[in-house]
Short mmCIF file of C-alpha atoms (C1' of nucleotides) and ligand atoms in Angstrom, two decimals:
data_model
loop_
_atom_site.label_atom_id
_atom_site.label_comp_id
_atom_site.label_asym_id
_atom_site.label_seq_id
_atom_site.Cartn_x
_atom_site.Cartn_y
_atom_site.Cartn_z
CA UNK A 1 165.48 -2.89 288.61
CA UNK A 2 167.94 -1.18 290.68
CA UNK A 3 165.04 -2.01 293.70
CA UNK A 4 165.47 -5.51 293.12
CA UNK A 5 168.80 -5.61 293.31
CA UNK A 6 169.60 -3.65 296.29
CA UNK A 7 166.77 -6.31 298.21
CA UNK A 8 168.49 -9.17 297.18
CA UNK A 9 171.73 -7.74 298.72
CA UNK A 10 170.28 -6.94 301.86
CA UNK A 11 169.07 -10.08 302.26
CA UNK A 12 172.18 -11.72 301.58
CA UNK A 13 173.87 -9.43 303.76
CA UNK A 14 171.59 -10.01 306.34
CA UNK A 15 172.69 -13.51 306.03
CA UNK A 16 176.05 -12.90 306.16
CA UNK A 17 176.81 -14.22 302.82
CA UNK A 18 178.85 -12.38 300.12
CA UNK A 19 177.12 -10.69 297.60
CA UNK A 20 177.76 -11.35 293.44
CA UNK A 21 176.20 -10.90 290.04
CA UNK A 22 174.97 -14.80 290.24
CA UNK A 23 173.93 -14.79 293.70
CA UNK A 24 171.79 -11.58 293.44
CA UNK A 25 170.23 -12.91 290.01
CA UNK A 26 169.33 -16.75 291.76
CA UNK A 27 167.72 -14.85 294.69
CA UNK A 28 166.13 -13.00 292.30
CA UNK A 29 164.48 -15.94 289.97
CA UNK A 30 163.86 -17.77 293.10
CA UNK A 31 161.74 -14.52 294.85
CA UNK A 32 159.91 -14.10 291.37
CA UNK A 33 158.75 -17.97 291.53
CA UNK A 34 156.82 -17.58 294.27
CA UNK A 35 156.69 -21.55 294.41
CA UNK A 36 159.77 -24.26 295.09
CA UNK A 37 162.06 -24.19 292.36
CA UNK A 38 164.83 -26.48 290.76
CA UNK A 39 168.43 -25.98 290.18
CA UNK A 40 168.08 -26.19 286.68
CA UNK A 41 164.65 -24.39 286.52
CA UNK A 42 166.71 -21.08 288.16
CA UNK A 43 169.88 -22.15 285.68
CA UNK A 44 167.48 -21.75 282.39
CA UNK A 45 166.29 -18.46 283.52
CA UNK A 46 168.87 -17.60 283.96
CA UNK A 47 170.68 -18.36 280.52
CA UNK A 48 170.23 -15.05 278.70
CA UNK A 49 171.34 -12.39 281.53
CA UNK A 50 173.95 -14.62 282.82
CA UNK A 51 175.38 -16.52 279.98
CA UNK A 52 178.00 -17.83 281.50
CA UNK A 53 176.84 -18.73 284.95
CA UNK A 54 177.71 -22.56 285.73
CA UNK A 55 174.51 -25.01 286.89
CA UNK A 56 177.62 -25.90 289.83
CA UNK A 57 177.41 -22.84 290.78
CA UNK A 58 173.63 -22.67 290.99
CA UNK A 59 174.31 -25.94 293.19
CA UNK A 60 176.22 -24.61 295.25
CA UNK A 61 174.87 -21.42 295.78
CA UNK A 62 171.69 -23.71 296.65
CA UNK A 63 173.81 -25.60 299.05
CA UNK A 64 174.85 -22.44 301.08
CA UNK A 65 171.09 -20.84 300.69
CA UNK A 66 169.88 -23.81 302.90
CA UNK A 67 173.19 -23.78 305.34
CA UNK A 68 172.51 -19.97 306.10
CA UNK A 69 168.98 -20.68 306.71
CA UNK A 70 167.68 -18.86 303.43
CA UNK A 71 166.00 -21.77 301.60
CA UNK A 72 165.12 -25.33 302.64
CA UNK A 73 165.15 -28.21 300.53
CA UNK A 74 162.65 -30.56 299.19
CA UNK A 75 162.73 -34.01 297.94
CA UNK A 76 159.53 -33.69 296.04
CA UNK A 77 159.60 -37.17 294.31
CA UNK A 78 158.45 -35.48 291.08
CA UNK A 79 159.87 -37.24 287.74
CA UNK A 80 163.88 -37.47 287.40
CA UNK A 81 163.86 -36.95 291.45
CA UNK A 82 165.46 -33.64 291.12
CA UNK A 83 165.27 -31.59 294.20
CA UNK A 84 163.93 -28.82 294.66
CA UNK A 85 163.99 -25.61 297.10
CA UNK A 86 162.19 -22.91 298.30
CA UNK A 87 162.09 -20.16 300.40
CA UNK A 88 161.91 -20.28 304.34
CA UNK A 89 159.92 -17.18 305.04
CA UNK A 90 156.18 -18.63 305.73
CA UNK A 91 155.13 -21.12 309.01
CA UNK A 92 155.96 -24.67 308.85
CA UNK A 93 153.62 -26.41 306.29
CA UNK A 94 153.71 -29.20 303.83
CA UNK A 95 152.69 -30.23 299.99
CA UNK A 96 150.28 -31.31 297.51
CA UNK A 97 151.89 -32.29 294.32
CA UNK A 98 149.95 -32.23 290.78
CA UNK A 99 151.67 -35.58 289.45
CA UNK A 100 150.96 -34.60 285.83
CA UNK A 101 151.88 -31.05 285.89
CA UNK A 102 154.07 -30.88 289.17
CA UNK A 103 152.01 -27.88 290.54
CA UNK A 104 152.65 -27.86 294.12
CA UNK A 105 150.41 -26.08 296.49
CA UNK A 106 150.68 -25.12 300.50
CA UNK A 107 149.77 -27.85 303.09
CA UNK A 108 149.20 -26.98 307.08
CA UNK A 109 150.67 -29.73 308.87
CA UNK A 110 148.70 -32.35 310.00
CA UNK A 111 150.46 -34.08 312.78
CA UNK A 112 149.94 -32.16 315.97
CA UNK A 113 149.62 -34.44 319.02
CA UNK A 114 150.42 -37.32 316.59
CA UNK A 115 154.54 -36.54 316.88
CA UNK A 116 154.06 -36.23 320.25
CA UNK A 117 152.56 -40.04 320.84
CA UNK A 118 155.05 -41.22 318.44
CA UNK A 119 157.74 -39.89 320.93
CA UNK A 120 156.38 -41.50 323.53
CA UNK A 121 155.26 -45.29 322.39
CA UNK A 122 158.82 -45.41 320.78
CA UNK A 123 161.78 -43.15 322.85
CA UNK A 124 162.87 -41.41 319.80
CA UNK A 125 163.85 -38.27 319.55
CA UNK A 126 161.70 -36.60 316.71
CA UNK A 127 163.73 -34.79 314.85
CA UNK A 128 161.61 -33.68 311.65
CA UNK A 129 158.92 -34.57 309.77
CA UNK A 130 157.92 -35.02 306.07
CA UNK A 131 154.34 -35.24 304.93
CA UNK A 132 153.39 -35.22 300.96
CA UNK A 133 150.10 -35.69 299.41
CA UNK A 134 149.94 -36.45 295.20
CA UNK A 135 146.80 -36.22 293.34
CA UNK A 136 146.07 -34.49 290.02
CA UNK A 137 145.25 -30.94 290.26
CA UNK A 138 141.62 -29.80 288.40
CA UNK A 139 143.14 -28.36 285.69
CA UNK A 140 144.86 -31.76 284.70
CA UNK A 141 141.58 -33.34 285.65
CA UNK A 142 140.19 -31.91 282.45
CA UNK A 143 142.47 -32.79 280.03
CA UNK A 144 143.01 -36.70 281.72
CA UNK A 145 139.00 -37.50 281.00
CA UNK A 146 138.03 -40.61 279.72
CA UNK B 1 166.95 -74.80 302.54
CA UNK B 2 164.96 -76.38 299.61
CA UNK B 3 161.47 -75.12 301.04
CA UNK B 4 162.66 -71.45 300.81
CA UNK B 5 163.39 -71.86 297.42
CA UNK B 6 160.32 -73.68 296.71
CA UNK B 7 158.42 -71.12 298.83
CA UNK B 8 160.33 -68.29 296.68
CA UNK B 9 159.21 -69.91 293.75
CA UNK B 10 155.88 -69.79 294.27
CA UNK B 11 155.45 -66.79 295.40
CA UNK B 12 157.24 -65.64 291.29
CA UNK B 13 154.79 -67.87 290.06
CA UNK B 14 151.48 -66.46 291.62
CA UNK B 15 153.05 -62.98 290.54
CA UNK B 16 153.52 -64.34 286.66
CA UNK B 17 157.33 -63.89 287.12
CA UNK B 18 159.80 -66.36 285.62
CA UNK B 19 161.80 -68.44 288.12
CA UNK B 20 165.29 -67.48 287.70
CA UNK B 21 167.91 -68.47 290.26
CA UNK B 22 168.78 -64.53 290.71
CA UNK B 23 165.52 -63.88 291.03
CA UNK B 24 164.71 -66.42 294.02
CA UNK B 25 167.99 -65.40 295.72
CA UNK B 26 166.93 -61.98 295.90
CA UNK B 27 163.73 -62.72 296.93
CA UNK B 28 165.00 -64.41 299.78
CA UNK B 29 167.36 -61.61 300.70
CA UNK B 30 164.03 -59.35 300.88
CA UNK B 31 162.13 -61.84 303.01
CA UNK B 32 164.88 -62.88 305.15
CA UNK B 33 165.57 -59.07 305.94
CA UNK B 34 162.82 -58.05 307.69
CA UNK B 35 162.76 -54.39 306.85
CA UNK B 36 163.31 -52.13 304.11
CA UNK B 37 166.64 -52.97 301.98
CA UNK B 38 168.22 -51.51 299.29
CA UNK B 39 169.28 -52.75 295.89
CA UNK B 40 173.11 -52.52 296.99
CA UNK B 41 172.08 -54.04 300.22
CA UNK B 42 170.43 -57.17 298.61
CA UNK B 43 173.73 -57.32 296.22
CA UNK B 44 176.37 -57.38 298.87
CA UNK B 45 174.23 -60.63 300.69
CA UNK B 46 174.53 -61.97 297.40
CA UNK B 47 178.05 -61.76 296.37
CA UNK B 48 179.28 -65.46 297.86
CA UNK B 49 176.50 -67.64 297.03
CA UNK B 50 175.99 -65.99 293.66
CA UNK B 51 179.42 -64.50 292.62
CA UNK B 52 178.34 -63.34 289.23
CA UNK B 53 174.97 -61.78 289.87
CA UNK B 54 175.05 -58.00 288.74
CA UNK B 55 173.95 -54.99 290.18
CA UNK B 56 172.19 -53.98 287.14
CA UNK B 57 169.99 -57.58 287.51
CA UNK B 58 169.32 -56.21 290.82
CA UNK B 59 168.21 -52.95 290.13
CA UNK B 60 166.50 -55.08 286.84
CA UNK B 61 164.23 -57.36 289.12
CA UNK B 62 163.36 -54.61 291.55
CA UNK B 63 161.51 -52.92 288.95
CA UNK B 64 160.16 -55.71 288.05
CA UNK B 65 158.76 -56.73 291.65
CA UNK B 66 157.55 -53.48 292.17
CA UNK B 67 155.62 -53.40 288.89
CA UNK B 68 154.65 -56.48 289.79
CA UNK B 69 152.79 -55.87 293.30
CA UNK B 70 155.25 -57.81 295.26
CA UNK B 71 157.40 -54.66 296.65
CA UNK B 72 156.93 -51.17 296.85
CA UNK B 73 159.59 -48.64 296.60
CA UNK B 74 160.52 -46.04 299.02
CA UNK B 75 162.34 -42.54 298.87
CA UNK B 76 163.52 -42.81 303.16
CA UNK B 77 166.08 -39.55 302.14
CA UNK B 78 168.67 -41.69 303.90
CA UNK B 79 172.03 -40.34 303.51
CA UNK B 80 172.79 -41.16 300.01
CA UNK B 81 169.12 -41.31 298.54
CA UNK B 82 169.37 -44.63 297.71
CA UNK B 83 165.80 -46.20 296.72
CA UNK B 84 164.44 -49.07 299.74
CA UNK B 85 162.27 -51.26 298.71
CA UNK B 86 159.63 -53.68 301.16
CA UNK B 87 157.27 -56.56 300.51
CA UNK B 88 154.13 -55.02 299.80
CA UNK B 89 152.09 -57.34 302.86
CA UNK B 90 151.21 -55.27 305.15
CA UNK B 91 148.67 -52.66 305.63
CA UNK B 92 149.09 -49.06 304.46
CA UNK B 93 151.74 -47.84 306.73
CA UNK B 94 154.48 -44.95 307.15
CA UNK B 95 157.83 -44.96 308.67
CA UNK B 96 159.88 -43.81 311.53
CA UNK B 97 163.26 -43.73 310.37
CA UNK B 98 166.51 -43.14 312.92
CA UNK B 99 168.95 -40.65 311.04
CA UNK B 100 171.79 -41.85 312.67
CA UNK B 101 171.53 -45.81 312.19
CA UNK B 102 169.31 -45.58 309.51
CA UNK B 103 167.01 -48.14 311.32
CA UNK B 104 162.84 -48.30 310.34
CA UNK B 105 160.25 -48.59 312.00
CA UNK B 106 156.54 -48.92 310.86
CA UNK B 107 153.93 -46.08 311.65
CA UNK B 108 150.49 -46.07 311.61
CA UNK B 109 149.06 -43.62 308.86
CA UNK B 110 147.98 -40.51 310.86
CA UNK B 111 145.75 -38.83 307.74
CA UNK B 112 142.66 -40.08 308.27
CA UNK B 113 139.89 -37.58 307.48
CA UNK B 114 143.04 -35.10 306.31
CA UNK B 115 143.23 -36.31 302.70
CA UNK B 116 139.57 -35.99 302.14
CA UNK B 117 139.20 -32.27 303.87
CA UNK B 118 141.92 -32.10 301.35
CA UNK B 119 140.22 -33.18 298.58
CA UNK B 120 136.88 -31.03 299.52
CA UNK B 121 139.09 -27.67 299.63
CA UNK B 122 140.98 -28.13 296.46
CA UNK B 123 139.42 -30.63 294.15
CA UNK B 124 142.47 -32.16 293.49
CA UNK B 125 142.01 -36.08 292.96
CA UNK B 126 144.22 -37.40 295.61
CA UNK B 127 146.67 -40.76 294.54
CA UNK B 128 148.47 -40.89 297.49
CA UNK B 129 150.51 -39.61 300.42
CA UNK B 130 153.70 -39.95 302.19
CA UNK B 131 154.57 -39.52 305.60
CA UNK B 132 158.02 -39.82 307.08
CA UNK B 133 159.45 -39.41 310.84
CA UNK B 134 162.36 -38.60 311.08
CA UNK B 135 164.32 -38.76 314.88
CA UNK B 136 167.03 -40.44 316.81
CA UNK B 137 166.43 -43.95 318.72
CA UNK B 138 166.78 -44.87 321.82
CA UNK B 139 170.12 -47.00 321.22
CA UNK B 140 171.64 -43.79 319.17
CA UNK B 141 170.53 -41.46 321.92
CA UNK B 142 173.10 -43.27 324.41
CA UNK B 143 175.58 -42.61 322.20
CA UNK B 144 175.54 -39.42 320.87
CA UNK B 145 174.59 -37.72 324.33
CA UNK B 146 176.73 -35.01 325.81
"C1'" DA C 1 192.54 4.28 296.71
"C1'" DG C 2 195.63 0.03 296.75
"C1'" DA C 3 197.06 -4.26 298.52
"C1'" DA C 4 196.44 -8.48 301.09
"C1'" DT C 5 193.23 -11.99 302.31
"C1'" DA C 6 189.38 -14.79 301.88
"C1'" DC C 7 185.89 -16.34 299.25
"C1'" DT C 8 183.63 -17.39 294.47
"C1'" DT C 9 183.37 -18.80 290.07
"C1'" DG C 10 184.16 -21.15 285.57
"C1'" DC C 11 185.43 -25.18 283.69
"C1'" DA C 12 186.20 -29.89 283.39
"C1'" DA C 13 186.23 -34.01 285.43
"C1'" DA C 14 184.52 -37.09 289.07
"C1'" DT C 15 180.69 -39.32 291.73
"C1'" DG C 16 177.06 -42.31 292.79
"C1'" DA C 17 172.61 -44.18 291.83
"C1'" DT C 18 170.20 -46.14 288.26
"C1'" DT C 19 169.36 -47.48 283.43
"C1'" DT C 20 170.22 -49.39 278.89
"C1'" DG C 21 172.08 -51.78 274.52
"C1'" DC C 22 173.46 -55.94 273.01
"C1'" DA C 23 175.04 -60.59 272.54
"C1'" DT C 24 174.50 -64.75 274.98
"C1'" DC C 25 172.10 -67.82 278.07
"C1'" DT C 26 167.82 -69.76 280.30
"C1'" DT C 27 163.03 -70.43 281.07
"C1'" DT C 28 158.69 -71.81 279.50
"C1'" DA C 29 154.92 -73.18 276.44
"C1'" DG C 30 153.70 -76.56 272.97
"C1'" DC D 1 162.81 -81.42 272.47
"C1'" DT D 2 162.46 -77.00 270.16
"C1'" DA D 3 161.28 -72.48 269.21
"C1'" DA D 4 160.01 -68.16 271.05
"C1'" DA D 5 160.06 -65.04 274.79
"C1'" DG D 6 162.40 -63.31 278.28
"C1'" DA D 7 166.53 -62.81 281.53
"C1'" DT D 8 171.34 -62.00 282.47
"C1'" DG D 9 176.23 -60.41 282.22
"C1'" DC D 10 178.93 -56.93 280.85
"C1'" DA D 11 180.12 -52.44 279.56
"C1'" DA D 12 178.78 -48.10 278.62
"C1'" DA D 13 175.45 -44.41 279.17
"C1'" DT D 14 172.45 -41.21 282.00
"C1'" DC D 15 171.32 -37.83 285.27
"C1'" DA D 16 171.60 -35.20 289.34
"C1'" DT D 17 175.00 -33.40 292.10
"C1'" DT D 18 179.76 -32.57 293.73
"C1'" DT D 19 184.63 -31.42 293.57
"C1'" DG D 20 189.57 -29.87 292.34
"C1'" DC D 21 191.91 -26.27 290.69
"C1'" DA D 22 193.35 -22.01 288.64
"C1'" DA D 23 191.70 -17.47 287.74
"C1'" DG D 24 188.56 -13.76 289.19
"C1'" DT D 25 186.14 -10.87 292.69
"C1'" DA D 26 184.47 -9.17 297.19
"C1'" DT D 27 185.83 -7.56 301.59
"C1'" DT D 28 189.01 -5.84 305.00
"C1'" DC D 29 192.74 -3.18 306.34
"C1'" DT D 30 195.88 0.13 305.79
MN1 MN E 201 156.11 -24.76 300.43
MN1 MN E 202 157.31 -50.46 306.04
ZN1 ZN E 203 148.27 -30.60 287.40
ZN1 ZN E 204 169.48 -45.24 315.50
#
DNA sequence: AGAATACTTGCAAATGATTTGCATCTTTAG
DNA sequence: CTAAAGATGCAAATCATTTGCAAGTATTCT
């Protein structure tokens, strides 16, 4: 317990962002996820050790994760739209999205030279890139038989 | 002026939509425009020559189109996250899309074998994919250089 | 440690995109 | 032309996210 704690401060530290009771628990629920999570997915988790911790301050806690280069945000398209984040610690990469049970797995990225020709037939500057694949995961497969 | 209505018109009818005068207006908007629009977009083209359409008929008819075949709706995560929407009439396509004038421009879809190498390594039943470019064209380059 | 400063939070209200309920028109099929 | 089905205007509701402000807390500096 106390292990988990002192992590999440040095991380924050390391990020030069002040450490409290709500950020320390939101790191923590977000580490623990080990996939991209919403705001009020870490909020409801959050309910019984922080009762009184405000979804605006899960927002903006959110908001200053991805300014200090902690999290990065994604705009998943998955039901109400709701966005969702994870953790920058792994190589660039993309996702495949279980429309049914919103399971989202790892993609590598597929556009290698493709950026580059892009740059050149049209004078843009590439800035970023977004790249989502939907499909229904096996599992859902199953139960969505004929 | 009478043969775009007429064409309008026909175009609802092949679709089994009801000819409304909203609904041929905004049709028109969407052909007229030549690229993605949104539903406040089409509204604000609207707002002389039918002073008491409402934003809600917009939004209304958009669903209705897209249901419908005749548009597809896209998520661009343009500043405000409004919803675009294009005539569905060209092939499958992506889009290259400036950040600082918002402007689109069609791609060519890059995941060719991709999806199904995806498909082989995870069994998931692909539905479908996105791909967005994002960068800075030519025009906004000029302008925002040092 | 104690105080001053700067930053955070709780709380409530505001935003902005999109949807919805309902009464009143309008379109369409017969 | 008429009835039935569907569309619209209008206002209010939703939903995700943001913001203003006063009170609370972390950090910095004696
Ligand atoms: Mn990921
Ligand atoms: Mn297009
Ligand atoms: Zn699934
Ligand atoms: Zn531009």
């Amino acid at each position: 317990m106390k292990d988990k704690k002192e992590k999440m401060q040095e991380i924050l530290r390391e990020k030069d962002i002040r450490v409290t009771r709500q950020r320390e628990s939101i790191l923590e629920v977000i580490f623990e996820a080990e996939k991209p999570v919403t705001a009020t997915y870490i909020f409801s988790r959050l309910q019984e050790s922080c009762p009184n911790l405000k979804l605006s301050t899960v927002y903006r806690n959110m908001n200053l994760f991805v300014k200090k280069g902690l999290l990065r945000k994604l705009s998943l398209d998955i039901d109400n739209n709701e966005s969702y984040f994870e953790l920058i610690r792994d190589e660039h990469h993309h996702h495949l999205i279980c429309i049914q049970c919103n399971k989202v797995l790892p993609l590598d990225c597929p556009l290698g030279e493709f950026e580059e020709k892009i740059r050149e037939e049209t004078a843009y500057r590439i800035i970023d890139h977004s790249v989502k694949i939907f499909g229904i995961c096996p599992h859902c497969q199953e139960f969505s038989n004929t």
